[in-house]
Each structure stands twice: as C-alpha cells, then as structure tokens.
Amino acid sequence: MRTTERIILCCILVLLIAVAALYTAASLGSDRPVPVYRVSVILGENADNLEKGVNSAALACNADVHSVQITNSTPEAQTAALTRELQAGADAVILVRCDAAALSAYLDSHTVPVPIVSAEAPPIRGRNVTNISGDSAALARLLGESVLADGGKGSALLVSEDGDVALDGREEVLAEALSAGGVSLTVATPWDAISPDAPGLLIAADPGVAEQLVAAAPAAARIYCFGYDPSLRSACENRRIAALAVISEFDAGYLALQSAVERIAGDRPADALLLGYLVRGDNLYEPPVSTILFPIE
Amino acid sequence: MKSKRLLAKGRLFASSIRSTVFISFTATALLAVAVTGLIFYLRFSNQLQSNIQSENHQLVEQVAQSLNSYLRNMIRLSDSVSYSVIKNRDLDKEPINESLQLLYNNNAATVERIALFDGDGTMLSAVPPATVKAGAHVADCDWFRRALARTENLHFSAPAVQNLFSTSSASYSYVLSLSCAAELTSGTRTRQGVLLIALKYSGISEMFANTALPNGGYVYLLDSEGAVIYHPKQQLLATGLFTEPSLAAAEWSDGSHSLSDAGKRYTVIVRSVGYTGWTAVGVIPNRGLPVGSGQDLLFMFMILLLCFGALVLLNSAISRRLTDPIQNLETSVQQLERGADGKIYVGGSDEIRHLGISIQRLVDQMRKLTDDMVREHEAKQKSELDALQAQINPHFLYNTLDIIVWMIEKGKYDDAVRIVTALARLFRISLNRGKNIITVRDELEHTRNYLTIQQMRYKDKFRFTIEAPEALLDLAVIKLVVQPIVENAIYHSMDFMDGDGLIRIVAEREGDDLYIRIMDNGIGMPPETVAMLLTEHVPISKGSGVGLINVNERIRLYAGAEYGVKIESELDVGTTVTLHLPARPAGEGATT
C-alpha cells in the first residue's frame, strides 16, 4: 500500500472514530432519562387557581410539584415551611403570597442553595430569587378608575386588616387616581369601614377584608376589592361588590413554576409583572375574566 | 516528516499510473458515496417525513372522527329527547322527567344537564334537577335565541362556565351547549320550546388532551368563527401569555399547511369536523424532526465513511491488480535498458499481456537485427580480408616473379617488361588508396592485367577479350569482383585447354542494372556443382582462395539481396558467371 493510500485510509479511520465517538455520545445522551425537577410550592389559603397554574406548568416543564398548604399563613409558618422543604431536598421552592419582609430577612440570614420564586407578593431582592407579582400600581389605578366610572364621589376608604401595612404603595396610586375625580382616600380598618359614619365607597385591600365588608358594611356602600376569592363570586354576581381588580392567578402559578424550572436549569428568568383585570358582575362569565376566575383545567 | 518531504517533492500525488488510478477511483468513490448518501438521505428523509406527516394526519383524523362520533352521539341524544320524550307528549298530563332522567343516566359521562325550556325561557324540566339562577335571563342566552331563530338546526355553542343553574357548591364547570327547537304539546296546543343539553367540556378536552403529536405538537379545536373551543394552553391564550400562531386555520382548507411564526416553522394539519363547522387543528413544530436529528446524521455519516473506507480498500486492491502488471512490465523494460538479458514480463489483463508479448517480439526482432548486423559486419570484414588476401596472394606473386626472372634469363625483355608493367598496374589498382568501390574501367583494367600475367604464365593456353561500352566504364563496381571469377575460370577451365581457351568478359547495362559476364569455353560443370558453388564453401586448391560465395556476399552486402552472382554452366561447353550489380555512377555509394 502506498503513502497516498495510507494517508487517505488514516484520515477515514480518524473521521470514523470521531463520528463513532460523537454518535455514541449522542446515543448515550438520548438514552439519558429526562430530568424531573422537584419543586415545592408553599401555598396560603385561597390559592386554588394559582395551584392549577402551577400544576399546568408542571406538566409542560416535567416537574414534580410538592404542594405545602399553610392554613395559618404567618411569616413564621412560611419560613418554617421553606426550611422544611429545603431540608427535604427540593430543587426549587415557590412561595405564594409570602411576607416579603420576613422572607427577605430569612434569605439574608440563611444560605439558600436552591432557586426561590415568590408569587403574588411584593418583590423580594435576592441572587437566586424570581418574583412573579401583579402590577400593584396598575391594579390600584384600574380600581380607582372604576370607582370614578361608577360615579364615585366624596371620600373613599381603603380598608386593610393591618392599616397601611402591606399595601405595597397601592394607596398612593389609588389616591392619585381617585383625586382625578375629586374623591379623597383614607386608609382604614374593617371596623372603621362598617361604622354608620363610614363613607359609601369602600375599597378592600384583599379578599378577606372584602368578605367582612360584604357581610357587615351598609347595603348602600359600594364595595371594591383587590383580589378574588370564590366566596366573593355571588357578591360580585349580585352586584354587592362593584368591582374586583385581579390578576390571573393561574398565570402567576404557571410562570412561577416555569421560572423555578428555568432557574434550576441554570437560566436567570426575569421577574414577571402580571396585568390586571377588572371584574364586575356583568363580565364575570365573559372571557377573559371568566377564564381568569374559573381556569380551564 | 516523510509526508512533508513527499509533499515538498510533489511526490505525494505523483503521476504514476497507480496513483492516478487510485486517486481517480477514490475521488469517484467519494463522489458516488456522497451523491448516493445524499440521495438516500433525501429519499428516506422525505419518506420518513411523509410517514410522520401521514401518522400525524391519522392522529388528527382520529381525533376528528372521535369528535364526530361524540357529536353524533349527542345529536342522537338530542333527537331521542326531541322525538321520543318531548314530541307528541302532552306535557300537562305526562311528565317527562323520568324519561329524561333515563337518557341522562345513559349519557352521564358526557352530559352535564338536560333541560327543556318554554318559548319564553321558562324552564319546564331539568335533569339532574336544578333551578335557574335568580337574575339569569334564559331568553337572552345566545344558545336559546339561535335555537328559536333556526328551528330546523342543532346549535353547538363555545365552551363557557356554567352559570345558568344554581349550584350549591363553590365549584364551577365548563360546558358546551347543544340546543335545538322542540315542539311542545299541551293538550291540543303546540308551541315552540328549546331543548338544552349541556355537554361536559371534559368530554371534548380529554379527547384532545390525550392526543400527543411529535415534537411537543398538539391538537386544538376551533369553531366555525375561529374561536377556540379547546386548546391545551387555553388558559394562557386567554390572558395572552401564549399566542397560538395558527388561529387563522379555521379558514384554511383541510390538509397540511406550513406556517412560520417568530422564526419557528410549524406543520399545521387542518381537518374540518362535519356538522358543526368546527375545525380540528394539529400543530407540529418542525424543529427536531427525527430525520434531521444530529444522531441520525452522525449514524448516516458513519455508514457513509465505512462504505467509503471499504471502497478505498477495494480501489487499492483494484488499482494494484491493474497496475502491478504494468509496473512489472516497466521493470522488465528498465532491466532490458540496463542491459540485462531477462525476458519481458507477460501477464495481467489481456491488453497488458498483449503489450508484453509485443514488446518481447520487438526485443527479439531487435536482437535478431543486431545479430544480423554483427554477422554481416563480420562477413564484410572477412570478405574484405579475403579480397585483401587476394591482392597480395604470395603464391601468385611468386609465380609471376618467377616467370619474369625466367623471361629475363631467356632474354625476353619485352615480355618481361610487359608482364612487369601488368603486375605493377595490377597492384596499383589492387591498392587503389584503400578504396572498395572503383570504376568499371579500373576493375576491367585490373582484370586485363591479371589475365595478361596469367596468359603469359599459361603460355597462351587461352585468349581473352574484354568488351565494355565506353558508357559503362565510369560506373561503380566493387573492387576485385571480376578477378576471382576469372581466376576460377583459368584454374578450373583454361588449365585444360590447349591454346583454344577463351575467356570473354562482357559488361552490359540493362536499365538500372549492370551485368558483367565472365564466359569461358572450358569444361563446364554439372548442375549439382553449380548449385553447390553459391551455397557451400568449396575448398580452393589454387588461386587466391577467394571463392564465388565471397564475391556473391560482397555484392549483396554492397547492393542488396536482389543482386549477386549467377552461374550458368554446361559440361564441355563452358561456364558463364554473371555479376549483377546496380548501375551507379562511380561517385555514388563509393565507400572506403
């Protein structure tokens, strides 16, 4: 065999070995089981729609979701649940409506090795944290505009269980929106709101407060609310509640899990700010509101 | 290092026949393998693509057929309710709840509720039992209005949250409404009512959700107006978190379509669903189709490389088989060039073998020619030597000198002068400055001198005449070709004559040929002796020893095979020896 022939055969042999190696690597890669990510979701009450979103995303992202329901959603209970899930070996943890301050403190004092996703809570800063939250300002503006559209006049109360705690700046935006229609805004407790001297415009800071207002506020009072709870459906349907400013909790759950899986895979998804929708008695069963309130499973 | 040197010397792809054959074959093989591979790849790729598409079509078709079947069942249920339960039944006297319940029970898996409404929207009956929500305006519902507007048709609505009936729990459900006009009978009075069959959305969603297309593809359902009835990401679609690129498919014809959206390509399979005008749409992302996967390409490349390697080995063997005989032939020719006495290689294919045989023949002929040339050269040298010997035959010289002495002693000075003169001329011409070709004049003069000497030696036992036209005297002739013949005539014929011997020498020209005939009237020779004279060396007892064969060979060497000596002889009559030569002027072909 001559040199030319030897060189050509050597080249073919080298190429063949290289291709065979690549093919073997590709075959091994294709035989490798698809990774299943174990994601823990720490939920508070009334998070059914968000959980549906999480489960829907889990199917698409091949994640194994472990839901932890906290009945008494205190900051301590949340951080305790977080610790338990981290110790249990979760690849990522999603915290729903957590106490932002408490979680921030926890993250500052603990080394958390896995991605954390905070859903439906004020944004939390952290190297390994993704926030999926509604646009509070937009929601406040939306609700303020709806109050004015309904002919709201005089003064309004922004009713919060804890006074101005956890309003997340909504009161300023709301006050500004209402002031455009000459309506003044005062932050108050539910107790203040149900007094006979209370103004006729009541804006509940969360569904829990709204339930109290529906039950105890004067019948003439027009109640508005941030957020949605199934228990508020009939109140909204019979116009006891004038309007609800909501985000799609399903989307929040979906994006939360998607972000968690992306974080696990090494990506750095950006924080997501969800759009707000206004729910009224007459559009309760109309898309897209109907699909937001009653997610299709 | 060696390769570098070879490259530097330009010998890596040297133009040897083997390299040329190998490289040509290899290049052809490479091209063939590449083209074949490409053709096979495209062919199988298309085939596989087509199969996948066909399977996808079948999947979408199956979903569409399942949906059709489901809808037919619902239509049958509607017909059953309309014709078996409601029609011709006096609703005032005959309650229909039991019959409705029976039909509902049979279809409970897919039916949420069956309800019958009066033309004004008042609910007449419902199974499972339910009440219309306070504030609900049935007559304003789209399904109700459509049923009364087109009484001959069945109407399917898009899925919606069920909000018509009061429910005890906070749960909700999505339903599709199947409505149609129903003829209600009360006593003798008939009126239009509306039958509502609320279909469970899960009946449809499960049908679609369980159908998975390759590469994360999915099937969804559009109504006739392009609204989504089912989509696996319907929830995300509603809030814009997901955008379906093929929503326009409701207006597309049935079949396969290509779609490009946001840099991604999709295959969209459209299949309309009979009665409803709905459209089942299959969406398959084109990326990562099985035939285009890196693994398949690597495998195919590996097979092609193996084929190519095998072809290279085969090419090597073929080129060796083809070129080895040529190389062997070349080697044997080179050895021949170097002077080796080996045989030429004969082998390989017919053409190479034939070439070897031809070269061998050529070599043989060359060797024969060389041998002939050597032999001729030797013969020439010998004949020239013989001729030289004839010039200085010591015996002839001794006899002649002896006669001269005798003549002087006897006082025959004139004769002595004459013979000495003849001898001197004889030697002058014999020497003739070493020339081999002389004129006819000189040759005949030489012969005349010789005959003069011999005539005196033989005491005039014979006479001689020399006849040659003046025109022939300047023609060329080989030196000393006549004298040996004359010498033979003297020794073998005139020796026996008693004064009446005659030797005639006649030179004649016929065309381009010169004939010199030496005729004697001696005793002649029998034919067998004549035949022997030019073929065998006859021992010569007398004279110069230069025989007829010598003369004949010299003439043929000088002039060619068609020239030479011819002998005609008859016993007791005489002999004629004819020298046949070309008639060339003395200046031409004269050699030394």
PDB file of C-alpha atoms in Angstrom, chain B residues 419-518:
ATOM      1  CA  ILE B 419      54.433  -8.628 -67.515  1.00  0.00           C
ATOM      2  CA  VAL B 420      56.148  -6.325 -65.056  1.00  0.00           C
ATOM      3  CA  THR B 421      54.040  -3.471 -66.344  1.00  0.00           C
ATOM      4  CA  ALA B 422      50.916  -5.575 -65.999  1.00  0.00           C
ATOM      5  CA  LEU B 423      51.894  -6.598 -62.464  1.00  0.00           C
ATOM      6  CA  ALA B 424      52.580  -3.036 -61.497  1.00  0.00           C
ATOM      7  CA  ARG B 425      49.194  -1.905 -62.785  1.00  0.00           C
ATOM      8  CA  LEU B 426      47.599  -4.872 -61.076  1.00  0.00           C
ATOM      9  CA  PHE B 427      48.999  -3.785 -57.737  1.00  0.00           C
ATOM     10  CA  ARG B 428      48.168  -0.160 -58.345  1.00  0.00           C
ATOM     11  CA  ILE B 429      44.553  -0.984 -58.870  1.00  0.00           C
ATOM     12  CA  SER B 430      44.553  -3.556 -56.070  1.00  0.00           C
ATOM     13  CA  LEU B 431      45.758  -0.957 -53.632  1.00  0.00           C
ATOM     14  CA  ASN B 432      43.855   1.958 -55.152  1.00  0.00           C
ATOM     15  CA  ARG B 433      44.293   4.048 -51.962  1.00  0.00           C
ATOM     16  CA  GLY B 434      42.245   1.544 -49.985  1.00  0.00           C
ATOM     17  CA  LYS B 435      39.004   2.212 -51.830  1.00  0.00           C
ATOM     18  CA  ASN B 436      36.491  -0.644 -52.015  1.00  0.00           C
ATOM     19  CA  ILE B 437      34.411   0.845 -54.809  1.00  0.00           C
ATOM     20  CA  ILE B 438      36.197   1.557 -58.019  1.00  0.00           C
ATOM     21  CA  THR B 439      35.136   2.233 -61.596  1.00  0.00           C
ATOM     22  CA  VAL B 440      34.318  -0.489 -64.061  1.00  0.00           C
ATOM     23  CA  ARG B 441      37.225   0.835 -66.031  1.00  0.00           C
ATOM     24  CA  ASP B 442      39.671   0.158 -63.216  1.00  0.00           C
ATOM     25  CA  GLU B 443      38.141  -3.233 -62.401  1.00  0.00           C
ATOM     26  CA  LEU B 444      38.355  -4.344 -66.030  1.00  0.00           C
ATOM     27  CA  GLU B 445      41.860  -2.891 -66.297  1.00  0.00           C
ATOM     28  CA  HIS B 446      42.825  -4.831 -63.220  1.00  0.00           C
ATOM     29  CA  THR B 447      41.306  -7.976 -64.749  1.00  0.00           C
ATOM     30  CA  ARG B 448      43.073  -7.296 -68.036  1.00  0.00           C
ATOM     31  CA  ASN B 449      46.412  -7.008 -66.242  1.00  0.00           C
ATOM     32  CA  TYR B 450      45.734 -10.126 -64.321  1.00  0.00           C
ATOM     33  CA  LEU B 451      44.719 -12.017 -67.477  1.00  0.00           C
ATOM     34  CA  THR B 452      47.787 -10.697 -69.243  1.00  0.00           C
ATOM     35  CA  ILE B 453      50.005 -12.065 -66.494  1.00  0.00           C
ATOM     36  CA  GLN B 454      48.136 -15.361 -66.398  1.00  0.00           C
ATOM     37  CA  GLN B 455      48.122 -15.631 -70.175  1.00  0.00           C
ATOM     38  CA  MET B 456      51.896 -15.361 -70.150  1.00  0.00           C
ATOM     39  CA  ARG B 457      52.143 -17.791 -67.255  1.00  0.00           C
ATOM     40  CA  TYR B 458      49.967 -20.290 -69.054  1.00  0.00           C
ATOM     41  CA  LYS B 459      51.911 -19.880 -72.261  1.00  0.00           C
ATOM     42  CA  ASP B 460      48.957 -18.639 -74.241  1.00  0.00           C
ATOM     43  CA  LYS B 461      46.780 -21.602 -73.464  1.00  0.00           C
ATOM     44  CA  PHE B 462      43.864 -19.220 -73.717  1.00  0.00           C
ATOM     45  CA  ARG B 463      42.886 -15.942 -75.133  1.00  0.00           C
ATOM     46  CA  PHE B 464      40.701 -13.317 -73.560  1.00  0.00           C
ATOM     47  CA  THR B 465      38.560 -10.465 -74.619  1.00  0.00           C
ATOM     48  CA  ILE B 466      37.077  -7.674 -72.575  1.00  0.00           C
ATOM     49  CA  GLU B 467      34.099  -5.889 -74.014  1.00  0.00           C
ATOM     50  CA  ALA B 468      32.657  -2.924 -72.314  1.00  0.00           C
ATOM     51  CA  PRO B 469      30.906   0.079 -73.842  1.00  0.00           C
ATOM     52  CA  GLU B 470      32.572   3.356 -73.039  1.00  0.00           C
ATOM     53  CA  ALA B 471      29.383   4.497 -71.250  1.00  0.00           C
ATOM     54  CA  LEU B 472      29.746   1.780 -68.651  1.00  0.00           C
ATOM     55  CA  LEU B 473      33.363   2.364 -67.786  1.00  0.00           C
ATOM     56  CA  ASP B 474      32.653   5.107 -65.278  1.00  0.00           C
ATOM     57  CA  LEU B 475      30.064   3.138 -63.386  1.00  0.00           C
ATOM     58  CA  ALA B 476      30.915   1.944 -59.904  1.00  0.00           C
ATOM     59  CA  VAL B 477      31.747  -1.601 -59.049  1.00  0.00           C
ATOM     60  CA  ILE B 478      33.093  -3.378 -56.007  1.00  0.00           C
ATOM     61  CA  LYS B 479      36.769  -3.804 -56.210  1.00  0.00           C
ATOM     62  CA  LEU B 480      38.126  -7.198 -57.194  1.00  0.00           C
ATOM     63  CA  VAL B 481      34.887  -8.982 -58.021  1.00  0.00           C
ATOM     64  CA  VAL B 482      35.799  -9.937 -61.602  1.00  0.00           C
ATOM     65  CA  GLN B 483      39.325 -11.110 -60.973  1.00  0.00           C
ATOM     66  CA  PRO B 484      38.395 -14.029 -58.630  1.00  0.00           C
ATOM     67  CA  ILE B 485      35.894 -15.286 -61.245  1.00  0.00           C
ATOM     68  CA  VAL B 486      38.492 -15.016 -63.990  1.00  0.00           C
ATOM     69  CA  GLU B 487      40.922 -16.750 -61.689  1.00  0.00           C
ATOM     70  CA  ASN B 488      38.466 -19.626 -61.225  1.00  0.00           C
ATOM     71  CA  ALA B 489      37.932 -19.827 -64.956  1.00  0.00           C
ATOM     72  CA  ILE B 490      41.672 -20.056 -65.513  1.00  0.00           C
ATOM     73  CA  TYR B 491      42.375 -22.601 -62.840  1.00  0.00           C
ATOM     74  CA  HIS B 492      39.332 -24.773 -63.445  1.00  0.00           C
ATOM     75  CA  SER B 493      38.849 -24.461 -67.192  1.00  0.00           C
ATOM     76  CA  MET B 494      41.780 -22.910 -69.083  1.00  0.00           C
ATOM     77  CA  ASP B 495      44.265 -25.121 -67.368  1.00  0.00           C
ATOM     78  CA  PHE B 496      42.958 -27.928 -69.508  1.00  0.00           C
ATOM     79  CA  MET B 497      42.797 -26.008 -72.763  1.00  0.00           C
ATOM     80  CA  ASP B 498      45.404 -26.249 -75.405  1.00  0.00           C
ATOM     81  CA  GLY B 499      45.592 -22.811 -76.899  1.00  0.00           C
ATOM     82  CA  ASP B 500      41.981 -22.554 -77.837  1.00  0.00           C
ATOM     83  CA  GLY B 501      40.741 -21.428 -74.483  1.00  0.00           C
ATOM     84  CA  LEU B 502      38.749 -18.249 -74.489  1.00  0.00           C
ATOM     85  CA  ILE B 503      37.682 -16.052 -71.653  1.00  0.00           C
ATOM     86  CA  ARG B 504      35.248 -13.356 -72.563  1.00  0.00           C
ATOM     87  CA  ILE B 505      34.392 -10.554 -70.237  1.00  0.00           C
ATOM     88  CA  VAL B 506      31.378  -8.568 -71.297  1.00  0.00           C
ATOM     89  CA  ALA B 507      29.959  -5.602 -69.422  1.00  0.00           C
ATOM     90  CA  GLU B 508      26.372  -4.652 -70.232  1.00  0.00           C
ATOM     91  CA  ARG B 509      23.718  -2.384 -68.865  1.00  0.00           C
ATOM     92  CA  GLU B 510      20.068  -3.248 -68.677  1.00  0.00           C
ATOM     93  CA  GLY B 511      18.057  -0.411 -67.242  1.00  0.00           C
ATOM     94  CA  ASP B 512      19.476   0.413 -63.852  1.00  0.00           C
ATOM     95  CA  ASP B 513      21.392  -2.837 -63.619  1.00  0.00           C
ATOM     96  CA  LEU B 514      24.943  -3.564 -64.588  1.00  0.00           C
ATOM     97  CA  TYR B 515      25.843  -7.037 -65.731  1.00  0.00           C
ATOM     98  CA  ILE B 516      29.413  -8.236 -66.019  1.00  0.00           C
ATOM     99  CA  ARG B 517      29.573 -11.642 -67.573  1.00  0.00           C
ATOM    100  CA  ILE B 518      32.711 -13.807 -67.426  1.00  0.00           C
TER     101      ILE B 518
END
